[in-house]
Amino acid sequence: MIEIPKKYEERIVAHGEREYPYECVGFMYGLRENGTVRVREVLEIDNHATENKRRRFQVLPMDYLKAERYAEEHELELIGVYHSHPDHPARPSEHDRVQAMPVFSYVIVSIKEGKGADITSWRLDDTHEFQAEELQIENE
């Protein structure tokens, strides 16, 4: 399960709405406790995709290095990646699956006609297939 405080869910959705009709992307930081991932920070990053930003995002290796440094400095873990699906469901694509890493949660926000519509979370299983991850939005 992944728990996301309402303020971070709102930031993820707002990022997706702002970048519409292109995909947005960002990192999630937090802690893992007793099988639950708890988000404690989100950080927007640039989508470096050079083709079809409406259906793809790209994170550069340099972004991951900066993300790991940020996590260490703030005593958090890099726990996942979020991105938007403009005018598509909040379900991972085959491209998402191929690019995914098994240790991360992948939060996807569907943006319909410029407005946030749905938000889901996914993790890879042992066969490198996405499985839905229970997502709980916490009111603070």
JSON list of C-alpha atoms in Angstrom, two decimals:
[
{"chain": "A", "resi": 1, "resn": "MET", "atom": "CA", "xyz": [0.00, 0.00, 0.00]},
{"chain": "A", "resi": 2, "resn": "ILE", "atom": "CA", "xyz": [1.06, 3.58, -0.62]},
{"chain": "A", "resi": 3, "resn": "GLU", "atom": "CA", "xyz": [-0.17, 6.49, 1.51]},
{"chain": "A", "resi": 4, "resn": "ILE", "atom": "CA", "xyz": [-0.08, 9.96, 0.01]},
{"chain": "A", "resi": 5, "resn": "PRO", "atom": "CA", "xyz": [-1.00, 13.04, 2.06]},
{"chain": "A", "resi": 6, "resn": "LYS", "atom": "CA", "xyz": [-3.70, 15.11, 0.36]},
{"chain": "A", "resi": 7, "resn": "LYS", "atom": "CA", "xyz": [-1.33, 18.07, -0.17]},
{"chain": "A", "resi": 8, "resn": "TYR", "atom": "CA", "xyz": [1.04, 15.90, -2.24]},
{"chain": "A", "resi": 9, "resn": "GLU", "atom": "CA", "xyz": [-1.79, 14.35, -4.24]},
{"chain": "A", "resi": 10, "resn": "GLU", "atom": "CA", "xyz": [-2.94, 17.90, -5.02]},
{"chain": "A", "resi": 11, "resn": "ARG", "atom": "CA", "xyz": [0.59, 18.86, -6.13]},
{"chain": "A", "resi": 12, "resn": "ILE", "atom": "CA", "xyz": [0.83, 15.82, -8.42]},
{"chain": "A", "resi": 13, "resn": "VAL", "atom": "CA", "xyz": [-2.55, 16.59, -10.01]},
{"chain": "A", "resi": 14, "resn": "ALA", "atom": "CA", "xyz": [-1.70, 20.30, -10.38]},
{"chain": "A", "resi": 15, "resn": "HIS", "atom": "CA", "xyz": [1.59, 19.39, -12.08]},
{"chain": "A", "resi": 16, "resn": "GLY", "atom": "CA", "xyz": [-0.29, 17.19, -14.55]},
{"chain": "A", "resi": 17, "resn": "GLU", "atom": "CA", "xyz": [-2.86, 19.90, -15.24]},
{"chain": "A", "resi": 18, "resn": "ARG", "atom": "CA", "xyz": [-0.13, 22.51, -15.76]},
{"chain": "A", "resi": 19, "resn": "GLU", "atom": "CA", "xyz": [1.83, 20.36, -18.23]},
{"chain": "A", "resi": 20, "resn": "TYR", "atom": "CA", "xyz": [-1.28, 19.23, -20.16]},
{"chain": "A", "resi": 21, "resn": "PRO", "atom": "CA", "xyz": [-1.43, 18.14, -23.00]},
{"chain": "A", "resi": 22, "resn": "TYR", "atom": "CA", "xyz": [2.03, 16.72, -22.30]},
{"chain": "A", "resi": 23, "resn": "GLU", "atom": "CA", "xyz": [3.02, 14.14, -19.71]},
{"chain": "A", "resi": 24, "resn": "CYS", "atom": "CA", "xyz": [4.47, 15.45, -16.47]},
{"chain": "A", "resi": 25, "resn": "VAL", "atom": "CA", "xyz": [6.91, 13.50, -14.32]},
{"chain": "A", "resi": 26, "resn": "GLY", "atom": "CA", "xyz": [8.29, 13.75, -10.81]},
{"chain": "A", "resi": 27, "resn": "PHE", "atom": "CA", "xyz": [9.86, 11.84, -7.96]},
{"chain": "A", "resi": 28, "resn": "MET", "atom": "CA", "xyz": [8.26, 10.72, -4.70]},
{"chain": "A", "resi": 29, "resn": "TYR", "atom": "CA", "xyz": [10.21, 10.49, -1.46]},
{"chain": "A", "resi": 30, "resn": "GLY", "atom": "CA", "xyz": [9.23, 8.92, 1.81]},
{"chain": "A", "resi": 31, "resn": "LEU", "atom": "CA", "xyz": [9.63, 5.95, 4.09]},
{"chain": "A", "resi": 32, "resn": "ARG", "atom": "CA", "xyz": [8.78, 2.26, 3.98]},
{"chain": "A", "resi": 33, "resn": "GLU", "atom": "CA", "xyz": [7.23, 0.97, 7.19]},
{"chain": "A", "resi": 34, "resn": "ASN", "atom": "CA", "xyz": [5.68, -2.46, 7.73]},
{"chain": "A", "resi": 35, "resn": "GLY", "atom": "CA", "xyz": [4.88, -2.98, 4.05]},
{"chain": "A", "resi": 36, "resn": "THR", "atom": "CA", "xyz": [3.43, 0.50, 3.61]},
{"chain": "A", "resi": 37, "resn": "VAL", "atom": "CA", "xyz": [5.07, 3.22, 1.54]},
{"chain": "A", "resi": 38, "resn": "ARG", "atom": "CA", "xyz": [4.46, 6.67, 3.05]},
{"chain": "A", "resi": 39, "resn": "VAL", "atom": "CA", "xyz": [5.04, 9.68, 0.79]},
{"chain": "A", "resi": 40, "resn": "ARG", "atom": "CA", "xyz": [6.69, 12.61, 2.58]},
{"chain": "A", "resi": 41, "resn": "GLU", "atom": "CA", "xyz": [7.75, 14.78, -0.38]},
{"chain": "A", "resi": 42, "resn": "VAL", "atom": "CA", "xyz": [7.29, 15.08, -4.13]},
{"chain": "A", "resi": 43, "resn": "LEU", "atom": "CA", "xyz": [9.62, 16.85, -6.53]},
{"chain": "A", "resi": 44, "resn": "GLU", "atom": "CA", "xyz": [8.76, 17.89, -10.08]},
{"chain": "A", "resi": 45, "resn": "ILE", "atom": "CA", "xyz": [11.32, 17.19, -12.78]},
{"chain": "A", "resi": 46, "resn": "ASP", "atom": "CA", "xyz": [11.49, 18.04, -16.46]},
{"chain": "A", "resi": 47, "resn": "ASN", "atom": "CA", "xyz": [10.17, 15.59, -19.02]},
{"chain": "A", "resi": 48, "resn": "HIS", "atom": "CA", "xyz": [13.19, 15.03, -21.25]},
{"chain": "A", "resi": 49, "resn": "ALA", "atom": "CA", "xyz": [11.33, 13.00, -23.89]},
{"chain": "A", "resi": 50, "resn": "THR", "atom": "CA", "xyz": [12.41, 14.14, -27.32]},
{"chain": "A", "resi": 51, "resn": "GLU", "atom": "CA", "xyz": [9.46, 12.56, -29.13]},
{"chain": "A", "resi": 52, "resn": "ASN", "atom": "CA", "xyz": [5.75, 12.35, -28.37]},
{"chain": "A", "resi": 53, "resn": "LYS", "atom": "CA", "xyz": [5.66, 14.09, -24.96]},
{"chain": "A", "resi": 54, "resn": "ARG", "atom": "CA", "xyz": [1.88, 13.59, -25.07]},
{"chain": "A", "resi": 55, "resn": "ARG", "atom": "CA", "xyz": [2.44, 9.85, -24.53]},
{"chain": "A", "resi": 56, "resn": "ARG", "atom": "CA", "xyz": [5.95, 9.54, -23.11]},
{"chain": "A", "resi": 57, "resn": "PHE", "atom": "CA", "xyz": [8.18, 10.82, -20.38]},
{"chain": "A", "resi": 58, "resn": "GLN", "atom": "CA", "xyz": [11.90, 10.41, -19.99]},
{"chain": "A", "resi": 59, "resn": "VAL", "atom": "CA", "xyz": [14.01, 10.77, -16.86]},
{"chain": "A", "resi": 60, "resn": "LEU", "atom": "CA", "xyz": [17.73, 11.28, -17.39]},
{"chain": "A", "resi": 61, "resn": "PRO", "atom": "CA", "xyz": [20.34, 9.38, -15.36]},
{"chain": "A", "resi": 62, "resn": "MET", "atom": "CA", "xyz": [21.47, 12.76, -13.98]},
{"chain": "A", "resi": 63, "resn": "ASP", "atom": "CA", "xyz": [17.94, 13.27, -12.59]},
{"chain": "A", "resi": 64, "resn": "TYR", "atom": "CA", "xyz": [18.18, 9.98, -10.69]},
{"chain": "A", "resi": 65, "resn": "LEU", "atom": "CA", "xyz": [21.57, 10.95, -9.27]},
{"chain": "A", "resi": 66, "resn": "LYS", "atom": "CA", "xyz": [20.19, 14.29, -8.07]},
{"chain": "A", "resi": 67, "resn": "ALA", "atom": "CA", "xyz": [17.14, 12.51, -6.66]},
{"chain": "A", "resi": 68, "resn": "GLU", "atom": "CA", "xyz": [19.27, 10.08, -4.66]},
{"chain": "A", "resi": 69, "resn": "ARG", "atom": "CA", "xyz": [21.38, 12.95, -3.33]},
{"chain": "A", "resi": 70, "resn": "TYR", "atom": "CA", "xyz": [18.22, 14.84, -2.30]},
{"chain": "A", "resi": 71, "resn": "ALA", "atom": "CA", "xyz": [16.90, 11.74, -0.52]},
{"chain": "A", "resi": 72, "resn": "GLU", "atom": "CA", "xyz": [20.14, 11.30, 1.43]},
{"chain": "A", "resi": 73, "resn": "GLU", "atom": "CA", "xyz": [20.27, 14.96, 2.42]},
{"chain": "A", "resi": 74, "resn": "HIS", "atom": "CA", "xyz": [16.69, 14.83, 3.73]},
{"chain": "A", "resi": 75, "resn": "GLU", "atom": "CA", "xyz": [16.94, 11.37, 5.33]},
{"chain": "A", "resi": 76, "resn": "LEU", "atom": "CA", "xyz": [14.26, 9.97, 3.03]},
{"chain": "A", "resi": 77, "resn": "GLU", "atom": "CA", "xyz": [14.13, 7.22, 0.43]},
{"chain": "A", "resi": 78, "resn": "LEU", "atom": "CA", "xyz": [13.44, 7.69, -3.25]},
{"chain": "A", "resi": 79, "resn": "ILE", "atom": "CA", "xyz": [10.31, 5.54, -3.31]},
{"chain": "A", "resi": 80, "resn": "GLY", "atom": "CA", "xyz": [8.80, 6.14, -6.70]},
{"chain": "A", "resi": 81, "resn": "VAL", "atom": "CA", "xyz": [7.95, 8.10, -9.79]},
{"chain": "A", "resi": 82, "resn": "TYR", "atom": "CA", "xyz": [4.70, 9.82, -10.68]},
{"chain": "A", "resi": 83, "resn": "HIS", "atom": "CA", "xyz": [3.57, 10.89, -14.12]},
{"chain": "A", "resi": 84, "resn": "SER", "atom": "CA", "xyz": [0.44, 11.94, -15.97]},
{"chain": "A", "resi": 85, "resn": "HIS", "atom": "CA", "xyz": [-1.55, 10.36, -18.78]},
{"chain": "A", "resi": 86, "resn": "PRO", "atom": "CA", "xyz": [-3.18, 13.20, -20.74]},
{"chain": "A", "resi": 87, "resn": "ASP", "atom": "CA", "xyz": [-6.60, 12.11, -22.05]},
{"chain": "A", "resi": 88, "resn": "HIS", "atom": "CA", "xyz": [-5.85, 8.47, -21.22]},
{"chain": "A", "resi": 89, "resn": "PRO", "atom": "CA", "xyz": [-6.69, 6.23, -18.24]},
{"chain": "A", "resi": 90, "resn": "ALA", "atom": "CA", "xyz": [-4.48, 6.12, -15.15]},
{"chain": "A", "resi": 91, "resn": "ARG", "atom": "CA", "xyz": [-3.16, 2.70, -16.19]},
{"chain": "A", "resi": 92, "resn": "PRO", "atom": "CA", "xyz": [0.45, 1.95, -17.13]},
{"chain": "A", "resi": 93, "resn": "SER", "atom": "CA", "xyz": [1.36, 1.60, -20.78]},
{"chain": "A", "resi": 94, "resn": "GLU", "atom": "CA", "xyz": [3.71, -0.99, -22.22]},
{"chain": "A", "resi": 95, "resn": "HIS", "atom": "CA", "xyz": [6.33, 1.78, -22.46]},
{"chain": "A", "resi": 96, "resn": "ASP", "atom": "CA", "xyz": [5.83, 2.50, -18.75]},
{"chain": "A", "resi": 97, "resn": "ARG", "atom": "CA", "xyz": [6.34, -1.19, -17.94]},
{"chain": "A", "resi": 98, "resn": "VAL", "atom": "CA", "xyz": [9.52, -1.53, -19.99]},
{"chain": "A", "resi": 99, "resn": "GLN", "atom": "CA", "xyz": [11.05, 1.57, -18.34]},
{"chain": "A", "resi": 100, "resn": "ALA", "atom": "CA", "xyz": [9.96, 0.70, -14.78]},
{"chain": "A", "resi": 101, "resn": "MET", "atom": "CA", "xyz": [12.17, -0.48, -11.93]},
{"chain": "A", "resi": 102, "resn": "PRO", "atom": "CA", "xyz": [10.90, -3.12, -9.49]},
{"chain": "A", "resi": 103, "resn": "VAL", "atom": "CA", "xyz": [11.70, -1.22, -6.30]},
{"chain": "A", "resi": 104, "resn": "PHE", "atom": "CA", "xyz": [9.49, 1.80, -7.08]},
{"chain": "A", "resi": 105, "resn": "SER", "atom": "CA", "xyz": [5.84, 2.69, -6.81]},
{"chain": "A", "resi": 106, "resn": "TYR", "atom": "CA", "xyz": [4.47, 4.31, -9.96]},
{"chain": "A", "resi": 107, "resn": "VAL", "atom": "CA", "xyz": [1.66, 6.80, -9.43]},
{"chain": "A", "resi": 108, "resn": "ILE", "atom": "CA", "xyz": [-0.27, 7.76, -12.56]},
{"chain": "A", "resi": 109, "resn": "VAL", "atom": "CA", "xyz": [-2.72, 10.65, -12.74]},
{"chain": "A", "resi": 110, "resn": "SER", "atom": "CA", "xyz": [-5.19, 10.77, -15.61]},
{"chain": "A", "resi": 111, "resn": "ILE", "atom": "CA", "xyz": [-5.74, 14.31, -16.91]},
{"chain": "A", "resi": 112, "resn": "LYS", "atom": "CA", "xyz": [-8.95, 14.63, -18.96]},
{"chain": "A", "resi": 113, "resn": "GLU", "atom": "CA", "xyz": [-9.30, 17.80, -21.01]},
{"chain": "A", "resi": 114, "resn": "GLY", "atom": "CA", "xyz": [-6.86, 19.58, -18.71]},
{"chain": "A", "resi": 115, "resn": "LYS", "atom": "CA", "xyz": [-8.38, 18.48, -15.38]},
{"chain": "A", "resi": 116, "resn": "GLY", "atom": "CA", "xyz": [-7.32, 15.73, -12.98]},
{"chain": "A", "resi": 117, "resn": "ALA", "atom": "CA", "xyz": [-9.66, 12.75, -13.31]},
{"chain": "A", "resi": 118, "resn": "ASP", "atom": "CA", "xyz": [-8.20, 9.69, -11.57]},
{"chain": "A", "resi": 119, "resn": "ILE", "atom": "CA", "xyz": [-5.06, 8.65, -9.70]},
{"chain": "A", "resi": 120, "resn": "THR", "atom": "CA", "xyz": [-3.69, 5.13, -9.28]},
{"chain": "A", "resi": 121, "resn": "SER", "atom": "CA", "xyz": [-0.50, 3.42, -8.12]},
{"chain": "A", "resi": 122, "resn": "TRP", "atom": "CA", "xyz": [1.31, 0.42, -9.57]},
{"chain": "A", "resi": 123, "resn": "ARG", "atom": "CA", "xyz": [4.28, -1.83, -8.74]},
{"chain": "A", "resi": 124, "resn": "LEU", "atom": "CA", "xyz": [6.09, -4.45, -10.76]},
{"chain": "A", "resi": 125, "resn": "ASP", "atom": "CA", "xyz": [5.71, -8.08, -9.72]},
{"chain": "A", "resi": 126, "resn": "ASP", "atom": "CA", "xyz": [8.33, -10.84, -10.03]},
{"chain": "A", "resi": 127, "resn": "THR", "atom": "CA", "xyz": [7.48, -11.33, -13.72]},
{"chain": "A", "resi": 128, "resn": "HIS", "atom": "CA", "xyz": [7.98, -7.60, -14.49]},
{"chain": "A", "resi": 129, "resn": "GLU", "atom": "CA", "xyz": [4.22, -7.03, -14.92]},
{"chain": "A", "resi": 130, "resn": "PHE", "atom": "CA", "xyz": [2.43, -4.13, -13.26]},
{"chain": "A", "resi": 131, "resn": "GLN", "atom": "CA", "xyz": [0.03, -4.89, -10.43]},
{"chain": "A", "resi": 132, "resn": "ALA", "atom": "CA", "xyz": [-2.28, -2.30, -8.91]},
{"chain": "A", "resi": 133, "resn": "GLU", "atom": "CA", "xyz": [-1.05, -1.02, -5.56]},
{"chain": "A", "resi": 134, "resn": "GLU", "atom": "CA", "xyz": [-3.59, 0.08, -2.97]},
{"chain": "A", "resi": 135, "resn": "LEU", "atom": "CA", "xyz": [-3.46, 3.87, -2.74]},
{"chain": "A", "resi": 136, "resn": "GLN", "atom": "CA", "xyz": [-4.74, 5.81, 0.23]},
{"chain": "A", "resi": 137, "resn": "ILE", "atom": "CA", "xyz": [-5.02, 9.60, 0.26]},
{"chain": "A", "resi": 138, "resn": "GLU", "atom": "CA", "xyz": [-4.48, 10.89, 3.80]},
{"chain": "A", "resi": 139, "resn": "ASN", "atom": "CA", "xyz": [-6.27, 13.97, 5.06]},
{"chain": "A", "resi": 140, "resn": "GLU", "atom": "CA", "xyz": [-3.91, 15.90, 7.26]}
]
